[in-house]
Amino acid sequence: MERAMPQAVPLGQMEVFQALQRLHMIIFSQNVSPCGKFLAAGNNYGQIAIFSLSAALSSEAKEESKKPMVTFQAHDGPVYSMVSTDRHLLSAGDGEVKAWLWAEILKKGCKELWRRQPPYRTSLEVPEINALLLVPKENSLILAGGDCQLHTMDLETGTFTRALWGHTDYIHCLALRERSPEVLSGGEDGAVRLWDLRTAKEVQTIEVYKHEECSRPHNGRWIGCLATDSDWMVCGGGPALTLWHLRSSTPTTVFPMRAPQKHVTFYQDLVLTAAGNSCRVDVFTNLGYRAFSLSF
């Protein structure tokens, strides 16, 4: 028996559904394309949207310039993290990482290339992968999330080579200091931990919530977003979104944003984008002034 074709949803109902979807949207992840012209943002519905940063930052930008060029369904659950290689966009959801070709995404023809799953303690354990990080010198990918570990994957072979332990609760975010080389990780335990990749050991811990200017006890101690640019770090979550000087381990700027942030990114030394509990990505052009917002 042939299945009946679903009836078209009336335009009015579709607009109401889309409005409700935007109202309850959380942007968990974002990533700038290898060419630096595009921003990918992933939400709690498993969708990835591609924005043109060059168009949005243009002096002739219109409201349409701040809307997605492309939106596609990437995962069944939330898109918790994304990162880019020279050719690929990698996205992570519940227990898996997927690869997409940037060239196909920009042509609106997205097809999954491959998927990988880290080794977990049991086959029943499927923790979310909250963070992805490329280490170009090693040609490796670091994954972290619900199992409180940092996993390293060789990008050439797809095999997992090591795991780092130290966090006492979920890991939410990762960042790379290439000069060191060190990896920064932040999690539910309220700490930003620095790891030396040469020794695979923890070398520094910053407990952000213990600093009075950053602390927001009503939001908790968790670190939900993290980015670094040489000697500087931006992190936030339960504590306020704050710019830190890493060598002295001191906070220098606290951003006036009330809601906890889920993701933050440095862009071309001057622009910082932050996303969280809304359908918007806020763009700051001088590390203090919000210039405009991109929106799903």
C-alpha atoms as a printed R data frame, in Angstrom:
    type eleno elety resid chain resno      x      y      z
1   ATOM     1    CA   MET     A     1  0.000  0.000  0.000
2   ATOM     2    CA   GLU     A     2  1.323  3.410 -0.916
3   ATOM     3    CA   ARG     A     3  1.838  5.866  1.891
4   ATOM     4    CA   ALA     A     4 -0.222  9.047  1.725
5   ATOM     5    CA   MET     A     5  1.758 12.201  1.028
6   ATOM     6    CA   PRO     A     6  1.813 14.538  4.055
7   ATOM     7    CA   GLN     A     7 -0.344 17.601  3.691
8   ATOM     8    CA   ALA     A     8  1.413 20.929  3.338
9   ATOM     9    CA   VAL     A     9  1.659 22.894  6.551
10  ATOM    10    CA   PRO     A    10 -0.320 26.161  6.313
11  ATOM    11    CA   LEU     A    11  1.938 29.209  6.043
12  ATOM    12    CA   GLY     A    12  0.608 30.731  9.273
13  ATOM    13    CA   GLN     A    13  1.326 27.575 11.294
14  ATOM    14    CA   MET     A    14  4.831 27.320  9.814
15  ATOM    15    CA   GLU     A    15  5.596 30.920 10.828
16  ATOM    16    CA   VAL     A    16  4.372 30.205 14.381
17  ATOM    17    CA   PHE     A    17  6.507 27.022 14.536
18  ATOM    18    CA   GLN     A    18  9.607 28.863 13.296
19  ATOM    19    CA   ALA     A    19  9.037 31.674 15.811
20  ATOM    20    CA   LEU     A    20  8.738 29.149 18.672
21  ATOM    21    CA   GLN     A    21 11.844 27.341 17.437
22  ATOM    22    CA   ARG     A    22 13.858 30.582 17.469
23  ATOM    23    CA   LEU     A    23 12.486 31.449 20.921
24  ATOM    24    CA   HIS     A    24 13.827 28.199 22.392
25  ATOM    25    CA   MET     A    25 17.026 28.075 20.350
26  ATOM    26    CA   ILE     A    26 20.483 27.670 21.892
27  ATOM    27    CA   ILE     A    27 23.596 28.187 19.767
28  ATOM    28    CA   PHE     A    28 26.092 25.720 21.171
29  ATOM    29    CA   SER     A    29 28.883 26.070 18.610
30  ATOM    30    CA   GLN     A    30 30.441 28.223 15.918
31  ATOM    31    CA   ASN     A    31 33.470 28.117 13.642
32  ATOM    32    CA   VAL     A    32 35.083 30.437 11.091
33  ATOM    33    CA   SER     A    33 35.788 28.933  7.648
34  ATOM    34    CA   PRO     A    34 39.403 28.369  6.473
35  ATOM    35    CA   CYS     A    35 39.163 31.404  4.172
36  ATOM    36    CA   GLY     A    36 37.927 33.591  7.038
37  ATOM    37    CA   LYS     A    37 34.875 34.821  5.123
38  ATOM    38    CA   PHE     A    38 32.178 32.607  6.641
39  ATOM    39    CA   LEU     A    39 30.903 31.691 10.108
40  ATOM    40    CA   ALA     A    40 29.207 28.347 10.814
41  ATOM    41    CA   ALA     A    41 26.878 28.197 13.840
42  ATOM    42    CA   GLY     A    42 25.302 25.032 15.254
43  ATOM    43    CA   ASN     A    43 22.157 24.927 17.416
44  ATOM    44    CA   ASN     A    44 20.232 22.629 19.757
45  ATOM    45    CA   TYR     A    45 18.047 21.349 16.887
46  ATOM    46    CA   GLY     A    46 21.004 19.750 15.078
47  ATOM    47    CA   GLN     A    47 21.108 22.496 12.427
48  ATOM    48    CA   ILE     A    48 24.195 24.266 11.077
49  ATOM    49    CA   ALA     A    49 23.788 27.750  9.562
50  ATOM    50    CA   ILE     A    50 26.440 29.470  7.425
51  ATOM    51    CA   PHE     A    51 26.761 33.275  7.617
52  ATOM    52    CA   SER     A    52 28.864 35.553  5.407
53  ATOM    53    CA   LEU     A    53 31.101 37.529  7.775
54  ATOM    54    CA   SER     A    54 32.482 39.634  4.929
55  ATOM    55    CA   ALA     A    55 28.956 40.693  3.939
56  ATOM    56    CA   ALA     A    56 27.830 41.334  7.532
57  ATOM    57    CA   LEU     A    57 30.943 43.415  8.325
58  ATOM    58    CA   SER     A    58 30.674 45.452  5.118
59  ATOM    59    CA   SER     A    59 29.873 49.166  5.438
60  ATOM    60    CA   GLU     A    60 26.971 48.524  3.018
61  ATOM    61    CA   ALA     A    61 25.545 45.591  4.998
62  ATOM    62    CA   LYS     A    62 21.754 45.230  5.125
63  ATOM    63    CA   GLU     A    63 19.579 43.170  7.502
64  ATOM    64    CA   GLU     A    64 19.532 40.354  4.932
65  ATOM    65    CA   SER     A    65 23.346 40.200  5.186
66  ATOM    66    CA   LYS     A    66 22.975 39.041  8.794
67  ATOM    67    CA   LYS     A    67 20.819 36.004  7.888
68  ATOM    68    CA   PRO     A    68 22.175 32.526  6.966
69  ATOM    69    CA   MET     A    69 23.299 31.825  3.412
70  ATOM    70    CA   VAL     A    70 22.787 28.082  4.020
71  ATOM    71    CA   THR     A    71 21.112 26.031  6.769
72  ATOM    72    CA   PHE     A    72 21.232 22.217  6.897
73  ATOM    73    CA   GLN     A    73 20.440 19.341  9.272
74  ATOM    74    CA   ALA     A    74 23.733 17.879 10.540
75  ATOM    75    CA   HIS     A    75 22.864 15.774 13.614
76  ATOM    76    CA   ASP     A    76 19.766 14.249 15.204
77  ATOM    77    CA   GLY     A    77 20.569 16.018 18.475
78  ATOM    78    CA   PRO     A    78 22.390 19.281 19.267
79  ATOM    79    CA   VAL     A    79 25.531 20.369 17.398
80  ATOM    80    CA   TYR     A    80 27.745 20.785 20.448
81  ATOM    81    CA   SER     A    81 30.999 21.681 18.681
82  ATOM    82    CA   MET     A    82 32.587 22.466 15.306
83  ATOM    83    CA   VAL     A    83 36.078 22.979 13.900
84  ATOM    84    CA   SER     A    84 37.580 23.377 10.403
85  ATOM    85    CA   THR     A    85 40.516 21.843  8.565
86  ATOM    86    CA   ASP     A    86 41.737 23.319  5.258
87  ATOM    87    CA   ARG     A    87 38.907 21.575  3.405
88  ATOM    88    CA   HIS     A    88 36.497 20.145  5.972
89  ATOM    89    CA   LEU     A    89 34.032 21.293  8.593
90  ATOM    90    CA   LEU     A    90 33.937 18.823 11.497
91  ATOM    91    CA   SER     A    91 30.862 18.783 13.747
92  ATOM    92    CA   ALA     A    92 30.176 16.874 16.961
93  ATOM    93    CA   GLY     A    93 26.966 15.726 18.629
94  ATOM    94    CA   ASP     A    94 26.041 12.884 20.973
95  ATOM    95    CA   GLY     A    95 28.987 10.463 20.936
96  ATOM    96    CA   GLU     A    96 30.092 11.091 17.338
97  ATOM    97    CA   VAL     A    97 32.040 13.405 15.042
98  ATOM    98    CA   LYS     A    98 31.046 14.025 11.405
99  ATOM    99    CA   ALA     A    99 32.970 15.565  8.491
100 ATOM   100    CA   TRP     A   100 31.584 17.836  5.749
101 ATOM   101    CA   LEU     A   101 33.273 19.421  2.713
102 ATOM   102    CA   TRP     A   102 33.268 23.244  2.870
103 ATOM   103    CA   ALA     A   103 33.083 23.430 -0.931
104 ATOM   104    CA   GLU     A   104 29.857 21.390 -0.930
105 ATOM   105    CA   ILE     A   105 28.366 23.336  1.988
106 ATOM   106    CA   LEU     A   106 28.796 26.657  0.165
107 ATOM   107    CA   LYS     A   107 27.172 25.119 -2.917
108 ATOM   108    CA   LYS     A   108 24.216 24.051 -0.733
109 ATOM   109    CA   GLY     A   109 24.882 20.374 -1.374
110 ATOM   110    CA   CYS     A   110 25.877 18.994  2.055
111 ATOM   111    CA   LYS     A   111 26.821 15.317  2.296
112 ATOM   112    CA   GLU     A   112 28.389 13.579  5.280
113 ATOM   113    CA   LEU     A   113 31.915 12.301  4.434
114 ATOM   114    CA   TRP     A   114 32.652 10.199  7.531
115 ATOM   115    CA   ARG     A   115 31.846  9.772 11.214
116 ATOM   116    CA   ARG     A   116 33.955  8.586 14.192
117 ATOM   117    CA   GLN     A   117 33.195  7.615 17.802
118 ATOM   118    CA   PRO     A   118 35.790  7.795 20.646
119 ATOM   119    CA   PRO     A   119 36.408  4.703 22.793
120 ATOM   120    CA   TYR     A   120 34.069  4.799 25.790
121 ATOM   121    CA   ARG     A   121 34.068  2.611 28.887
122 ATOM   122    CA   THR     A   122 30.953  0.704 27.773
123 ATOM   123    CA   SER     A   123 29.013  0.340 24.538
124 ATOM   124    CA   LEU     A   124 25.963  1.791 26.317
125 ATOM   125    CA   GLU     A   125 27.775  5.033 27.166
126 ATOM   126    CA   VAL     A   126 27.113  7.789 24.606
127 ATOM   127    CA   PRO     A   127 28.227 11.064 26.236
128 ATOM   128    CA   GLU     A   128 27.956 14.283 24.290
129 ATOM   129    CA   ILE     A   129 31.099 15.610 22.610
130 ATOM   130    CA   ASN     A   130 31.091 19.221 23.756
131 ATOM   131    CA   ALA     A   131 34.383 20.353 22.239
132 ATOM   132    CA   LEU     A   132 36.628 19.740 19.222
133 ATOM   133    CA   LEU     A   133 40.131 21.130 18.749
134 ATOM   134    CA   LEU     A   134 42.599 20.790 15.877
135 ATOM   135    CA   VAL     A   135 46.318 20.457 16.603
136 ATOM   136    CA   PRO     A   136 47.852 21.148 13.156
137 ATOM   137    CA   LYS     A   137 51.461 20.272 14.053
138 ATOM   138    CA   GLU     A   138 50.361 16.798 15.132
139 ATOM   139    CA   ASN     A   139 47.653 16.489 12.441
140 ATOM   140    CA   SER     A   140 45.344 15.448 15.240
141 ATOM   141    CA   LEU     A   141 41.928 16.263 16.660
142 ATOM   142    CA   ILE     A   142 41.187 16.553 20.385
143 ATOM   143    CA   LEU     A   143 37.668 15.721 21.599
144 ATOM   144    CA   ALA     A   144 36.214 16.288 25.052
145 ATOM   145    CA   GLY     A   145 32.821 16.078 26.711
146 ATOM   146    CA   GLY     A   146 30.604 14.088 28.987
147 ATOM   147    CA   ASP     A   147 33.140 11.450 30.028
148 ATOM   148    CA   CYS     A   148 35.457 14.116 31.614
149 ATOM   149    CA   GLN     A   149 38.415 13.141 29.371
150 ATOM   150    CA   LEU     A   150 40.358 14.706 26.494
151 ATOM   151    CA   HIS     A   151 40.680 12.191 23.619
152 ATOM   152    CA   THR     A   152 43.257 12.596 20.822
153 ATOM   153    CA   MET     A   153 42.447 11.284 17.326
154 ATOM   154    CA   ASP     A   154 44.962 10.935 14.490
155 ATOM   155    CA   LEU     A   155 43.295 12.616 11.502
156 ATOM   156    CA   GLU     A   156 45.237 10.562  8.950
157 ATOM   157    CA   THR     A   157 44.288  7.149 10.318
158 ATOM   158    CA   GLY     A   158 41.119  7.988 12.302
159 ATOM   159    CA   THR     A   159 42.493  6.124 15.355
160 ATOM   160    CA   PHE     A   160 42.407  7.392 18.951
161 ATOM   161    CA   THR     A   161 45.898  7.601 20.478
162 ATOM   162    CA   ARG     A   162 45.629  8.934 24.077
163 ATOM   163    CA   ALA     A   163 43.335 10.265 26.790
164 ATOM   164    CA   LEU     A   164 43.981 12.986 29.403
165 ATOM   165    CA   TRP     A   165 42.366 12.891 32.860
166 ATOM   166    CA   GLY     A   166 42.037 15.751 35.372
167 ATOM   167    CA   HIS     A   167 38.584 17.304 35.247
168 ATOM   168    CA   THR     A   168 36.159 16.077 37.895
169 ATOM   169    CA   ASP     A   169 33.046 16.832 35.826
170 ATOM   170    CA   TYR     A   170 31.890 17.348 32.224
171 ATOM   171    CA   ILE     A   171 34.281 19.208 29.891
172 ATOM   172    CA   HIS     A   172 32.517 21.910 27.872
173 ATOM   173    CA   CYS     A   173 35.247 23.668 25.859
174 ATOM   174    CA   LEU     A   174 38.816 23.525 24.490
175 ATOM   175    CA   ALA     A   175 41.314 26.046 23.093
176 ATOM   176    CA   LEU     A   176 44.869 25.786 21.705
177 ATOM   177    CA   ARG     A   177 47.960 27.873 22.495
178 ATOM   178    CA   GLU     A   178 50.055 26.956 19.458
179 ATOM   179    CA   ARG     A   179 53.297 28.603 20.598
180 ATOM   180    CA   SER     A   180 53.490 26.613 23.838
181 ATOM   181    CA   PRO     A   181 52.036 24.111 22.698
182 ATOM   182    CA   GLU     A   182 49.292 23.879 25.304
183 ATOM   183    CA   VAL     A   183 45.620 22.956 25.322
184 ATOM   184    CA   LEU     A   184 43.146 24.803 27.544
185 ATOM   185    CA   SER     A   185 40.033 22.989 28.763
186 ATOM   186    CA   GLY     A   186 37.060 24.285 30.735
187 ATOM   187    CA   GLY     A   187 34.266 22.362 32.369
188 ATOM   188    CA   GLU     A   188 31.468 21.874 34.840
189 ATOM   189    CA   ASP     A   189 33.955 21.800 37.723
190 ATOM   190    CA   GLY     A   190 34.572 25.554 37.230
191 ATOM   191    CA   ALA     A   191 38.245 25.211 36.278
192 ATOM   192    CA   VAL     A   192 40.230 26.121 33.174
193 ATOM   193    CA   ARG     A   193 43.083 23.590 32.967
194 ATOM   194    CA   LEU     A   194 46.211 23.996 30.815
195 ATOM   195    CA   TRP     A   195 47.809 20.830 29.395
196 ATOM   196    CA   ASP     A   196 51.314 20.506 27.912
197 ATOM   197    CA   LEU     A   197 50.951 18.389 24.764
198 ATOM   198    CA   ARG     A   198 54.614 17.378 24.857
199 ATOM   199    CA   THR     A   199 54.316 15.718 28.261
200 ATOM   200    CA   ALA     A   200 50.539 15.062 28.251
201 ATOM   201    CA   LYS     A   201 50.384 16.600 31.753
202 ATOM   202    CA   GLU     A   202 48.392 19.390 33.394
203 ATOM   203    CA   VAL     A   203 50.582 22.478 34.004
204 ATOM   204    CA   GLN     A   204 48.200 25.184 35.297
205 ATOM   205    CA   THR     A   205 44.699 25.492 36.766
206 ATOM   206    CA   ILE     A   206 42.583 28.678 36.935
207 ATOM   207    CA   GLU     A   207 39.456 28.387 39.086
208 ATOM   208    CA   VAL     A   208 37.517 31.261 37.529
209 ATOM   209    CA   TYR     A   209 34.568 31.275 39.931
210 ATOM   210    CA   LYS     A   210 36.881 32.075 42.866
211 ATOM   211    CA   HIS     A   211 37.635 35.550 41.439
212 ATOM   212    CA   GLU     A   212 35.112 38.034 42.835
213 ATOM   213    CA   GLU     A   213 34.833 40.201 39.694
214 ATOM   214    CA   CYS     A   214 33.882 37.152 37.582
215 ATOM   215    CA   SER     A   215 31.828 35.168 40.073
216 ATOM   216    CA   ARG     A   216 28.062 34.798 39.579
217 ATOM   217    CA   PRO     A   217 27.011 32.220 42.212
218 ATOM   218    CA   HIS     A   218 23.380 32.283 41.051
219 ATOM   219    CA   ASN     A   219 24.536 30.916 37.652
220 ATOM   220    CA   GLY     A   220 26.972 28.346 39.036
221 ATOM   221    CA   ARG     A   221 30.694 27.788 38.549
222 ATOM   222    CA   TRP     A   222 30.716 25.960 35.160
223 ATOM   223    CA   ILE     A   223 32.891 27.151 32.266
224 ATOM   224    CA   GLY     A   224 30.862 26.965 29.044
225 ATOM   225    CA   CYS     A   225 33.047 28.800 26.518
226 ATOM   226    CA   LEU     A   226 36.746 29.384 26.014
227 ATOM   227    CA   ALA     A   227 39.019 31.021 23.405
228 ATOM   228    CA   THR     A   228 42.678 32.044 23.401
229 ATOM   229    CA   ASP     A   229 44.836 34.390 21.353
230 ATOM   230    CA   SER     A   230 48.473 33.994 22.415
231 ATOM   231    CA   ASP     A   231 48.712 35.415 25.961
232 ATOM   232    CA   TRP     A   232 44.992 36.193 26.222
233 ATOM   233    CA   MET     A   233 41.977 34.064 27.067
234 ATOM   234    CA   VAL     A   234 38.227 34.729 27.008
235 ATOM   235    CA   CYS     A   235 36.014 32.440 29.055
236 ATOM   236    CA   GLY     A   236 32.517 32.478 30.483
237 ATOM   237    CA   GLY     A   237 29.533 30.386 31.506
238 ATOM   238    CA   GLY     A   238 28.301 30.562 35.075
239 ATOM   239    CA   PRO     A   239 30.990 33.191 35.791
240 ATOM   240    CA   ALA     A   240 30.807 36.365 33.679
241 ATOM   241    CA   LEU     A   241 32.319 36.441 30.176
242 ATOM   242    CA   THR     A   242 35.809 37.747 30.951
243 ATOM   243    CA   LEU     A   243 39.078 38.559 29.158
244 ATOM   244    CA   TRP     A   244 42.108 37.124 31.006
245 ATOM   245    CA   HIS     A   245 45.871 37.652 30.808
246 ATOM   246    CA   LEU     A   246 47.206 34.097 30.956
247 ATOM   247    CA   ARG     A   247 50.778 34.752 32.107
248 ATOM   248    CA   SER     A   248 49.602 36.560 35.223
249 ATOM   249    CA   SER     A   249 46.345 34.571 35.546
250 ATOM   250    CA   THR     A   250 44.408 37.808 36.067
251 ATOM   251    CA   PRO     A   251 41.034 38.979 34.656
252 ATOM   252    CA   THR     A   252 41.290 42.325 32.800
253 ATOM   253    CA   THR     A   253 37.851 42.935 31.223
254 ATOM   254    CA   VAL     A   254 34.425 41.709 32.323
255 ATOM   255    CA   PHE     A   255 31.882 41.963 29.488
256 ATOM   256    CA   PRO     A   256 28.438 43.398 30.397
257 ATOM   257    CA   MET     A   257 26.395 40.366 29.303
258 ATOM   258    CA   ARG     A   258 23.829 38.860 31.667
259 ATOM   259    CA   ALA     A   259 23.058 35.474 30.118
260 ATOM   260    CA   PRO     A   260 25.620 32.639 30.325
261 ATOM   261    CA   GLN     A   261 27.560 32.237 27.052
262 ATOM   262    CA   LYS     A   262 27.939 28.890 25.271
263 ATOM   263    CA   HIS     A   263 30.620 29.872 22.748
264 ATOM   264    CA   VAL     A   264 33.093 32.671 22.104
265 ATOM   265    CA   THR     A   265 35.563 33.276 19.237
266 ATOM   266    CA   PHE     A   266 38.412 35.659 18.416
267 ATOM   267    CA   TYR     A   267 38.300 36.815 14.788
268 ATOM   268    CA   GLN     A   268 41.088 38.768 13.010
269 ATOM   269    CA   ASP     A   269 42.485 40.119 16.320
270 ATOM   270    CA   LEU     A   270 39.710 42.692 16.715
271 ATOM   271    CA   VAL     A   271 36.359 40.959 16.354
272 ATOM   272    CA   LEU     A   272 34.912 38.590 18.930
273 ATOM   273    CA   THR     A   273 31.656 36.674 18.448
274 ATOM   274    CA   ALA     A   274 29.611 35.265 21.313
275 ATOM   275    CA   ALA     A   275 26.575 32.991 21.257
276 ATOM   276    CA   GLY     A   276 24.281 31.425 23.804
277 ATOM   277    CA   ASN     A   277 20.634 31.124 24.852
278 ATOM   278    CA   SER     A   278 19.014 32.749 21.814
279 ATOM   279    CA   CYS     A   279 18.948 32.512 18.025
280 ATOM   280    CA   ARG     A   280 21.557 35.317 17.774
281 ATOM   281    CA   VAL     A   281 25.339 35.493 17.469
282 ATOM   282    CA   ASP     A   282 26.615 38.804 18.915
283 ATOM   283    CA   VAL     A   283 29.580 40.416 17.126
284 ATOM   284    CA   PHE     A   284 31.951 42.740 19.033
285 ATOM   285    CA   THR     A   285 34.315 44.867 16.933
286 ATOM   286    CA   ASN     A   286 36.609 46.222 19.662
287 ATOM   287    CA   LEU     A   287 36.369 43.689 22.529
288 ATOM   288    CA   GLY     A   288 33.864 45.864 24.343
289 ATOM   289    CA   TYR     A   289 31.183 47.242 22.000
290 ATOM   290    CA   ARG     A   290 28.522 44.998 20.452
291 ATOM   291    CA   ALA     A   291 28.311 46.148 16.830
292 ATOM   292    CA   PHE     A   292 25.490 43.907 15.591
293 ATOM   293    CA   SER     A   293 23.959 40.411 15.809
294 ATOM   294    CA   LEU     A   294 23.639 37.594 13.280
295 ATOM   295    CA   SER     A   295 20.414 35.585 13.516
296 ATOM   296    CA   PHE     A   296 19.077 32.182 12.398
